[in-house]
Short mmCIF file of C-alpha atoms in Angstrom, two decimals:
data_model
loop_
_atom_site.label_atom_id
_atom_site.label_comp_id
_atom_site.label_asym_id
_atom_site.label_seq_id
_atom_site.Cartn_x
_atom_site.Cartn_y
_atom_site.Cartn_z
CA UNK A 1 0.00 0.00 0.00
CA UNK A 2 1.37 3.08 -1.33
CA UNK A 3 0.16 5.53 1.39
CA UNK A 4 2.88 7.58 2.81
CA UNK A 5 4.32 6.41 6.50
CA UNK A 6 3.56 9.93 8.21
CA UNK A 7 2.87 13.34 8.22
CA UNK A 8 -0.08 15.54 6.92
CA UNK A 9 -2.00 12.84 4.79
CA UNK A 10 -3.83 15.26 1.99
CA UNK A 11 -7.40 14.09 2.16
CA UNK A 12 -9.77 14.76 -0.41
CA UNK A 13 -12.04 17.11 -0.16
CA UNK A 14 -10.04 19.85 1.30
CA UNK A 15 -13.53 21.35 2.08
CA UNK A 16 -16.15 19.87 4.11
CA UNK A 17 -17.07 19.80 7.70
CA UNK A 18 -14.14 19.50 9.77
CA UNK A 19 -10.65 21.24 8.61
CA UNK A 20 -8.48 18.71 10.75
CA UNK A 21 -6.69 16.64 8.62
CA UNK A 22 -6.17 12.83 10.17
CA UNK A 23 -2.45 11.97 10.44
CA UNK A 24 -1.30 8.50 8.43
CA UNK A 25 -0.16 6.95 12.46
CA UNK A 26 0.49 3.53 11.28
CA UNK A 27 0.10 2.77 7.61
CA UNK A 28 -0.91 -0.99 8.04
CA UNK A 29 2.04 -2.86 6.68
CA UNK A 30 2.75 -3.30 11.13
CA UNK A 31 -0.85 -3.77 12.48
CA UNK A 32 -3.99 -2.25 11.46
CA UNK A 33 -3.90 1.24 9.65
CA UNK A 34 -4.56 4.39 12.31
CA UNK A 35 -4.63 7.74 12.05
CA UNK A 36 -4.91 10.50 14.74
CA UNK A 37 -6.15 14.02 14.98
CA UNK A 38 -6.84 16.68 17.09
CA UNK A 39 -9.88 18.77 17.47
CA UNK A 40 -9.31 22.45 18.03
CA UNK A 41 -12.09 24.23 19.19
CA UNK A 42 -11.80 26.36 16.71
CA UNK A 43 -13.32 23.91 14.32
CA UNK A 44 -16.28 25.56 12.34
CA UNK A 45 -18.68 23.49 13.86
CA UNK A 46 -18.54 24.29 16.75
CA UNK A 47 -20.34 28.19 17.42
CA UNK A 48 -23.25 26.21 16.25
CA UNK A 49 -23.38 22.75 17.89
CA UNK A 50 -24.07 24.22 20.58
CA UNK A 51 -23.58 27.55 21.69
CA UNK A 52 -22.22 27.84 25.13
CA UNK A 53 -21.52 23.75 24.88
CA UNK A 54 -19.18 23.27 22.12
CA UNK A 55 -19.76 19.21 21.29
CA UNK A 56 -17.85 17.64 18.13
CA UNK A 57 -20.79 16.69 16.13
CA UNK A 58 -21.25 12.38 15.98
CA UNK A 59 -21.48 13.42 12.05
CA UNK A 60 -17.96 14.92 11.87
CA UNK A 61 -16.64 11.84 13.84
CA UNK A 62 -17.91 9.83 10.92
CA UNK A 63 -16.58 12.75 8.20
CA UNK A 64 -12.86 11.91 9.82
CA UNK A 65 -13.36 8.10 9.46
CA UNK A 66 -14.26 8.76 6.28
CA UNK A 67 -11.21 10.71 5.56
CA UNK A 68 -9.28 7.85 7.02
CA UNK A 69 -10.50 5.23 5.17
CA UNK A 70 -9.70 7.23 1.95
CA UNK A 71 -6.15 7.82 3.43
CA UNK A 72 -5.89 4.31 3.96
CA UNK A 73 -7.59 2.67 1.00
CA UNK A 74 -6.28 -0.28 -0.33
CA UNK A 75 -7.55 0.11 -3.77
CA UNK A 76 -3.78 1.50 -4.86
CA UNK A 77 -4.32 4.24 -7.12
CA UNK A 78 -8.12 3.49 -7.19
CA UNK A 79 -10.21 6.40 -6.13
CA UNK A 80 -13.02 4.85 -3.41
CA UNK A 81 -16.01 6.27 -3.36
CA UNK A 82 -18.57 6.11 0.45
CA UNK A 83 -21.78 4.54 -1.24
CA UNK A 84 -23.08 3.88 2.18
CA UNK A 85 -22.42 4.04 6.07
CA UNK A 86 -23.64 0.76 7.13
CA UNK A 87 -24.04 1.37 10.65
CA UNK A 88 -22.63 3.96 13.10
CA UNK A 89 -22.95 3.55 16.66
CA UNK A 90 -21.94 6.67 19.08
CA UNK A 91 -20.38 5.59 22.52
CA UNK A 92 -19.10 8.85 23.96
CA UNK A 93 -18.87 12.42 22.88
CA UNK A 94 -15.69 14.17 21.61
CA UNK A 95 -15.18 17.45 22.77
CA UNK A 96 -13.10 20.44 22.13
CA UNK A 97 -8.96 19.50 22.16
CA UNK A 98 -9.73 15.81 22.46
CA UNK A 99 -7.03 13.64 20.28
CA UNK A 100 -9.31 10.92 18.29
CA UNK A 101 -7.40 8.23 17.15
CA UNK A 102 -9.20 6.00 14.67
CA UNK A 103 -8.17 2.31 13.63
CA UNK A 104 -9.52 0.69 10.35
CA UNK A 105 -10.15 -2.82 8.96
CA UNK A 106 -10.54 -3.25 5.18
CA UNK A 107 -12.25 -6.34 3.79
CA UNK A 108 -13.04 -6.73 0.25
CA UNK A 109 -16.25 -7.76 0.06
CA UNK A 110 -18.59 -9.01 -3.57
CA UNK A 111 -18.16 -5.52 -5.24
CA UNK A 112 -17.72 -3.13 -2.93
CA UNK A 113 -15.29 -2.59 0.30
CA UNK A 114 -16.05 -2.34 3.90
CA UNK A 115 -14.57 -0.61 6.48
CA UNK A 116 -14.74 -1.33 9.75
CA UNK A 117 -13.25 1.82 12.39
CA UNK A 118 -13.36 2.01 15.54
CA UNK A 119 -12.39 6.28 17.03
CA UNK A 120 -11.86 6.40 20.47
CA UNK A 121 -10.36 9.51 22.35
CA UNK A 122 -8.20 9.33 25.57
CA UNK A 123 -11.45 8.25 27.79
CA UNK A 124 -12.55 5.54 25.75
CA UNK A 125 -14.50 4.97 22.55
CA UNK A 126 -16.54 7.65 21.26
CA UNK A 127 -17.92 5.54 18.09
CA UNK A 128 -17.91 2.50 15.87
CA UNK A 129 -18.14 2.87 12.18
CA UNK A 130 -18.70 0.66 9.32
CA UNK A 131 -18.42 2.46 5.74
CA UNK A 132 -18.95 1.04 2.18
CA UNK A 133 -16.31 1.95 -0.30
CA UNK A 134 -16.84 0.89 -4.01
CA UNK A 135 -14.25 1.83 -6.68
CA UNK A 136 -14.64 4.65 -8.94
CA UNK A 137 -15.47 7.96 -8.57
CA UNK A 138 -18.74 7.55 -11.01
CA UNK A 139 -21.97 7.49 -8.68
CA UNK A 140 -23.92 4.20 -9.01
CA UNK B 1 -36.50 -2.10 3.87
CA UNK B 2 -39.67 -1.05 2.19
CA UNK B 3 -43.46 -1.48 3.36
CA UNK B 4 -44.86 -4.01 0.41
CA UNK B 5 -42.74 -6.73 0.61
CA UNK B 6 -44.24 -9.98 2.10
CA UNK B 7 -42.89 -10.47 5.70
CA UNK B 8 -40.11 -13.18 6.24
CA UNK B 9 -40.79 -16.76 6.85
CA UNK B 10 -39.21 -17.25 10.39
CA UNK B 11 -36.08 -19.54 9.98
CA UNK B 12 -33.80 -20.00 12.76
CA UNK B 13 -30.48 -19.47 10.76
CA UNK B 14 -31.77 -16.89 8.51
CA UNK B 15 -32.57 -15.12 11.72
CA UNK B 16 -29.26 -15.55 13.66
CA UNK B 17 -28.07 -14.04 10.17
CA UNK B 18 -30.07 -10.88 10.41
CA UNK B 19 -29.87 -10.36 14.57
CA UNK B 20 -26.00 -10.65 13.59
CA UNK B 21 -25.49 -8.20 11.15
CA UNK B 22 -27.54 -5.63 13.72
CA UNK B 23 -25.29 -6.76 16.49
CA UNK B 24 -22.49 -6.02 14.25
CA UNK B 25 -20.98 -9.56 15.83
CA UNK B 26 -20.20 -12.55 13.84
CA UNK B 27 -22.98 -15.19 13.31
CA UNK B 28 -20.10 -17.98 15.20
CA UNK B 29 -20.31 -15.72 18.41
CA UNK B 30 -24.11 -15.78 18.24
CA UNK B 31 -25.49 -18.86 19.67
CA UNK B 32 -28.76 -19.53 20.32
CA UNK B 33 -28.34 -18.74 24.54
CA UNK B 34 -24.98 -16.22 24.02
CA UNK B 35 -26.65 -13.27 26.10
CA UNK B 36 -26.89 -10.34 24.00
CA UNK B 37 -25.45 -7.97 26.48
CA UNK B 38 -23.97 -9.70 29.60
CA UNK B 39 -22.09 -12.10 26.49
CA UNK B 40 -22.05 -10.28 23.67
CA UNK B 41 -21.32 -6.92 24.74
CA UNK B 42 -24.58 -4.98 23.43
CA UNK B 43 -25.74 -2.19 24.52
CA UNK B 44 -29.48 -1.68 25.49
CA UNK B 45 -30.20 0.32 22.74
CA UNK B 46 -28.30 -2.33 20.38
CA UNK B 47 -30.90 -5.01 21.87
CA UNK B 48 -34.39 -2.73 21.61
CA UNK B 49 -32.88 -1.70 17.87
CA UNK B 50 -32.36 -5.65 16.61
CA UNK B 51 -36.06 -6.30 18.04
CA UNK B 52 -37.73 -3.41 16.02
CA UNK B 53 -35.76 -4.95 12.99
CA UNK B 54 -37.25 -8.20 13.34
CA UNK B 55 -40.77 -6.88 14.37
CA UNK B 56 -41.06 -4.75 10.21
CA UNK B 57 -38.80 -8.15 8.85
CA UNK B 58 -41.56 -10.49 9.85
CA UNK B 59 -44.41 -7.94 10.41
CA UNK B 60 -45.49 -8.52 13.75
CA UNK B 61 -46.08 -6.10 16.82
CA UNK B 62 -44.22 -6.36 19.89
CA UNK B 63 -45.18 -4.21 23.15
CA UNK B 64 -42.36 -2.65 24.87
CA UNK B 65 -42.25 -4.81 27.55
CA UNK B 66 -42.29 -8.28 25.30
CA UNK B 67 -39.13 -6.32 23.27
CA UNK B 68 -37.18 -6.27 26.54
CA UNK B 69 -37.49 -9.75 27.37
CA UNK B 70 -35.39 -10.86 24.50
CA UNK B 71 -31.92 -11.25 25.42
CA UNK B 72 -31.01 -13.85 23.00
CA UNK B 73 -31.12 -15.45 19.62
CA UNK B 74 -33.39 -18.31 21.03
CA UNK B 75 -35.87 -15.93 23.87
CA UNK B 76 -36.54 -13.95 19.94
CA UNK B 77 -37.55 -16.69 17.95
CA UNK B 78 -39.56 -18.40 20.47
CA UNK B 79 -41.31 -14.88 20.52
CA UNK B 80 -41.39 -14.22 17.30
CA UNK B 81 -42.75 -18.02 16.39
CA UNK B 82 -45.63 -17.21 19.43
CA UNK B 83 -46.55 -13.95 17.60
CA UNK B 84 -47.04 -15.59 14.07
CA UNK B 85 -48.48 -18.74 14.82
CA UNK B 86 -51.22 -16.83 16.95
CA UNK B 87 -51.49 -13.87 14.45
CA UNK C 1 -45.45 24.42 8.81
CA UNK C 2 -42.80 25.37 11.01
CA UNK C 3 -40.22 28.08 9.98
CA UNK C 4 -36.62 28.59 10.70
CA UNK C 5 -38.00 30.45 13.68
CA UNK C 6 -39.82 27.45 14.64
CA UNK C 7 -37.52 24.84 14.34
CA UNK C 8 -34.89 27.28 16.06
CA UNK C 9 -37.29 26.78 19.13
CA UNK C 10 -36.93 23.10 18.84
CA UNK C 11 -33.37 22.77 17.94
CA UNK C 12 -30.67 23.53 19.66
CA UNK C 13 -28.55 23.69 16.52
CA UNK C 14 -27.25 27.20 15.49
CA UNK C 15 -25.26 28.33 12.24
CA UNK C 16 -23.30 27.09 10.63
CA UNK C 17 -24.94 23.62 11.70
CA UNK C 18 -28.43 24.68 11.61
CA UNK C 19 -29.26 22.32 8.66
CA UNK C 20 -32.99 22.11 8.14
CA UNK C 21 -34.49 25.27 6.81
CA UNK C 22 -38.28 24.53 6.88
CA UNK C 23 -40.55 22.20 7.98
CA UNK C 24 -43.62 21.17 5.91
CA UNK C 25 -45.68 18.63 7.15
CA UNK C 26 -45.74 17.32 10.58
CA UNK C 27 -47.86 14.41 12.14
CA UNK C 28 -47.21 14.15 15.72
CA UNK C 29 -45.77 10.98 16.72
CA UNK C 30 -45.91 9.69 12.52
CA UNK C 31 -44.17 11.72 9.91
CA UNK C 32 -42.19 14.69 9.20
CA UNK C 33 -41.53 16.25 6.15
CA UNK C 34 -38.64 19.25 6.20
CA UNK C 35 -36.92 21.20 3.26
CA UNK C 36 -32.97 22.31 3.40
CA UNK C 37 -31.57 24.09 0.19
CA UNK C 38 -27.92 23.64 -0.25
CA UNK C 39 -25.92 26.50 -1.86
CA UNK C 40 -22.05 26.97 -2.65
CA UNK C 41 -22.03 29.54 -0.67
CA UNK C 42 -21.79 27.39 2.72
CA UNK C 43 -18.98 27.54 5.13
CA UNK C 44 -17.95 23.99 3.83
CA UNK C 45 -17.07 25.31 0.87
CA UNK C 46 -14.42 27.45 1.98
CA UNK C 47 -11.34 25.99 0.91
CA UNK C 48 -12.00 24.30 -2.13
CA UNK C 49 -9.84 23.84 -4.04
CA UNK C 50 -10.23 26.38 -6.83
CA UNK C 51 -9.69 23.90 -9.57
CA UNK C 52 -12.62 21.98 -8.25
CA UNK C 53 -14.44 20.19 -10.47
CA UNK C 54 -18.56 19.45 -10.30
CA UNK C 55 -17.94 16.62 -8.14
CA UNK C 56 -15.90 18.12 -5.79
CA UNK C 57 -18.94 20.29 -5.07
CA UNK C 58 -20.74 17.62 -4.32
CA UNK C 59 -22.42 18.05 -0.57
CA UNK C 60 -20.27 17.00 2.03
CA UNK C 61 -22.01 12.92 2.29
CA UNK C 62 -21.96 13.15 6.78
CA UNK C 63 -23.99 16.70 6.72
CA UNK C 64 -27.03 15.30 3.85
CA UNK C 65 -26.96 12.53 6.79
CA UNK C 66 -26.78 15.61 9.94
CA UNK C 67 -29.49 17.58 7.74
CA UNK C 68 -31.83 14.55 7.65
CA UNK C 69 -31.23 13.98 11.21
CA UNK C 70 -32.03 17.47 12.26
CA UNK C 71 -35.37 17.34 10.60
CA UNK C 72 -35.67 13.47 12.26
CA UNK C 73 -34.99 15.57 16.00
CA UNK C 74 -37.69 17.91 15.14
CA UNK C 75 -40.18 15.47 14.93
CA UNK C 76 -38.70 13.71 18.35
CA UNK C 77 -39.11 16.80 20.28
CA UNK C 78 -41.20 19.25 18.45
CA UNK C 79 -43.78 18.87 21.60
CA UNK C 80 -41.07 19.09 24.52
CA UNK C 81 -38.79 21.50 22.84
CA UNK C 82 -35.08 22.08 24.46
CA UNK C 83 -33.52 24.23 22.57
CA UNK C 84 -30.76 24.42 25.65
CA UNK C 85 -28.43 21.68 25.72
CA UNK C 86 -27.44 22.19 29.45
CA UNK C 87 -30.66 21.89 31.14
CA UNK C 88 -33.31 19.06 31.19
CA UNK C 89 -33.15 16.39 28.79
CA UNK C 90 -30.88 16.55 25.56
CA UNK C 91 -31.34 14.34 22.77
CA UNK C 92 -28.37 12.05 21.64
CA UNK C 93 -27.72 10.18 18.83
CA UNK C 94 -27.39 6.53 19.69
CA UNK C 95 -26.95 5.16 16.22
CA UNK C 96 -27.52 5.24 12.49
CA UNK C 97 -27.60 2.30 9.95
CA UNK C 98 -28.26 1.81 6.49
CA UNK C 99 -27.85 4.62 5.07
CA UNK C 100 -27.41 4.48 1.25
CA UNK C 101 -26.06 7.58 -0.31
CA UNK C 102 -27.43 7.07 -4.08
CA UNK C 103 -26.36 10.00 -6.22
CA UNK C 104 -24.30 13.73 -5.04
CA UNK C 105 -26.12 16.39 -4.05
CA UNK C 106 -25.05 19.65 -5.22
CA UNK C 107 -25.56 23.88 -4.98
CA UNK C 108 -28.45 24.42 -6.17
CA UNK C 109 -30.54 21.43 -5.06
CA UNK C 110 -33.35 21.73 -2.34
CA UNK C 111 -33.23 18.43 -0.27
CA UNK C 112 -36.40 17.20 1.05
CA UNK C 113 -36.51 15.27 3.57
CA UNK C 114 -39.02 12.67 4.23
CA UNK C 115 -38.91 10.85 8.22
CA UNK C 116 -41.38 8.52 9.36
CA UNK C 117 -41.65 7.21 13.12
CA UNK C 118 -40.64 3.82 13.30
CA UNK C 119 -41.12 3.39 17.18
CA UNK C 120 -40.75 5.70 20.03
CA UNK C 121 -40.04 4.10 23.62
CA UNK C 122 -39.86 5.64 27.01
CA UNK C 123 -36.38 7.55 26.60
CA UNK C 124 -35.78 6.45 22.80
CA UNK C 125 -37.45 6.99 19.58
CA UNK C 126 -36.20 5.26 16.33
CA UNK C 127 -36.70 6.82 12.68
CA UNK C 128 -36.55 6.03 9.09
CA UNK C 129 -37.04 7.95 5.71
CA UNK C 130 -35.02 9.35 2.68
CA UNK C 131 -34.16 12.50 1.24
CA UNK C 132 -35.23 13.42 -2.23
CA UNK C 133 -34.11 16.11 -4.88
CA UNK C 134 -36.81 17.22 -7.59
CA UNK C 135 -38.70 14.02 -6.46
CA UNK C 136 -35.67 11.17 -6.59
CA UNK C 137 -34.38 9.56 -4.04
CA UNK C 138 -30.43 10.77 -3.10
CA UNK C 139 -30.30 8.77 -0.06
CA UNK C 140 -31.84 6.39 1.91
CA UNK C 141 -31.77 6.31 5.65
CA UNK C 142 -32.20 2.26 7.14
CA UNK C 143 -32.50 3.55 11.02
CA UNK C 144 -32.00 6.30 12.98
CA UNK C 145 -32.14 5.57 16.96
CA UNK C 146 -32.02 8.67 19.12
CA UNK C 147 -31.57 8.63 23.24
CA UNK C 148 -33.16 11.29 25.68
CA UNK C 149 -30.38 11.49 28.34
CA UNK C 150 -29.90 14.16 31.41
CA UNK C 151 -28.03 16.79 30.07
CA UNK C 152 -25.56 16.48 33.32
CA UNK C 153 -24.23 13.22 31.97
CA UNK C 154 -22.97 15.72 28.98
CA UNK C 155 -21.38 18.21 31.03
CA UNK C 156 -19.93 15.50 33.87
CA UNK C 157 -18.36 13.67 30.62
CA UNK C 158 -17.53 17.24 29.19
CA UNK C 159 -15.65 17.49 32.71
CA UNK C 160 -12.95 14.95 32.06
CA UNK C 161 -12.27 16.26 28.36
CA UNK C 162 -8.92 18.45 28.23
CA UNK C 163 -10.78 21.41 27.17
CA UNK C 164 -12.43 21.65 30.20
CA UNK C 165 -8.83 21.04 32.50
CA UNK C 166 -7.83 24.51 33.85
CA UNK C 167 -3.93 23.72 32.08
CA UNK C 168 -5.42 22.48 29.00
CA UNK C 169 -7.67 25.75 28.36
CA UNK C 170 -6.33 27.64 25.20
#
């Protein structure tokens, strides 16, 4: 897999939800592929969800899986595109300056991808995730 | 998941199959007595979720009580087998 | 009908995540039907890229699932509205599955959203629906399961998080 060990992994779409960028932690060739991130409060969310009680959105947990799995995609070269989000099931909430690792399992699965994450923050885990990926950018 | 189609004929490995893939555990793990939460880890709302699954996949009504008495693969089917064969 | 006014008194959700613009039909304790128009001019836009193409101004996938869910919380609590997360009861999302995005949505497009009560307990209601664009279906959503929890178990968790330690305050 040709994803890069570390550093600032450029995940597509530079716009969108949440401006943190998940760092490449452990690329998969040792172990399952992670990636952490932190979450300043100055994310854009956050004057709005809520005001007075800034709480990471469960939505923008999922957004940085997403961004994961497309850092960690093992379609080489393949662009992957999120057809559906299987099922998402939130377990604690993430809140301003939390770190949120998240660790992924690819299977390849009769045409499509899944991928399984798991984001947890320093307390615990805050969700589980399970994404389908199929190839192409071309929507079905 | 829509409305018109007919409602499942109840079949106890096509239903470990289904109350699986809501527990998002493997069908090995899910024996017929594995306890859904003390064994298998789920939480309450994981539990209440799989039994409003199964009550639009074989279109039958459960009252909220009956839905919390299921804490396994074989306490749903005997319920679910009660419901149809009365309905 | 509910306007932005009146979903503002049932939300607490605030810009730039205030995603459901009006509400058009409601059924207590059945159906909900809520409009959200999506323009390029939204904060998630800033930053694009400027070579962009169509596709990459496509709606971010997680907020067409946020918006739907927004218009899903109105129906939950249009008749015991909170819009204050740190008092009384908040509404949390427990989980969402099956949800099938089916084609982008882009600037331009007015999403309606279509959520029908699937069963509401003592402390947790479960919903289901789609969203549609000129009448087609963009996405599907499976199940929606939302919690009613005290909002102190928020703010004790919101305790432990380093935002809220004295050294870790920016």
């Amino acid at each position: 897999m040709a994803a890069p060990a570390a550093g600032p992994v450029r995940a597509v779409p530079a716009a969108g939800p949440v401006r943190a960028v998940p760092l490449l932690d452990r690329d998969g060739a040792d172990g399952a592929p992670r990636t952490t991130v932190r979450i300043d409060a100055d994310e854009r969310v956050f004057p709005g969800h809520y005001p007075g009680f800034p709480i990471f959105p469960g939505v923008c947990v999922v957004e940085l899986v997403h961004r994961s799995a497309l850092a960690t995609a093992p379609a080489p070269g393949a662009r992957v595109t999120l057809r559906a989000v299987e099922s998402t099931r939130f377990l604690s909430p993430v809140f301003p300056g939390d770190r949120l690792t998240v660790e992924l399992k690819w299977t390849r699965r009769e045409g499509h991808w899944r991928c399984e994450a798991v984001a947890a923050t320093d307390r615990g885990r805050a969700a589980t995730v399970r994404l389908r990926f199929t190839e192409g950018s071309t929507p079905c | 998941m829509s409305e018109t189609t007919a409602p499942a004929v109840l079949e106890l490995e096509n239903l470990r199959r289904t109350v699986a893939d809501v527990l998002d555990v493997e069908e090995t793990e899910l024996t017929d007595e594995a306890d859904f939460v003390n064994d298998l880890g789920v939480d309450s709302l994981m539990a209440l979720e799989v039994m409003v699954v199964l009550e639009k996949k074989y279109g039958v009504k459960l009252g909220e009580s009956e839905l919390k008495e299921v804490t396994c693969l074989r306490k749903a089917y005997d319920l679910l087998d009660a419901k149809l064969t009365a309905a | 009908m509910l306007t932005t006014t009146g979903i503002k008194r049932v939300l607490p959700h605030r810009y730039p995540m205030l995603l459901v613009d009006r509400v058009t039909e409601l059924v207590p304790e059945e159906r909900l039907t809520a409009l959200k128009a999506v323009t390029c001019n939204e904060p998630w836009y800033e930053g694009l890229a400027e070579d962009a193409d169509d596709e990459g101004h496509g709606y971010p996938q997680t907020l067409l699932v946020e918006s739907w869910c927004q218009a899903a919380g109105v129906l939950a609590a249009w008749d015991k509205p909170n819009p204050d997360v740190l008092s009384g009861q908040v509404m949390l999302f427990g989980s969402i599955s099956d949800v099938v995005l089916h084609r982008p949505v882009y600037p331009g497009d007015v999403l309606e959203h279509r959520v029908r009560l699937v069963r509401a307990l003592s402390d947790t209601v479960i919903f289901e629906g789609e969203a549609l664009v000129g009448g087609e279906t963009v996405m599907e959503v499976g199940r929606v399961v939302m919690a009613m929890r005290p909002a102190a178990e928020l703010t004790a968790a919101r305790e432990q998080s380093p935002a809220a330690q004295p050294a870790g305050v920016q």
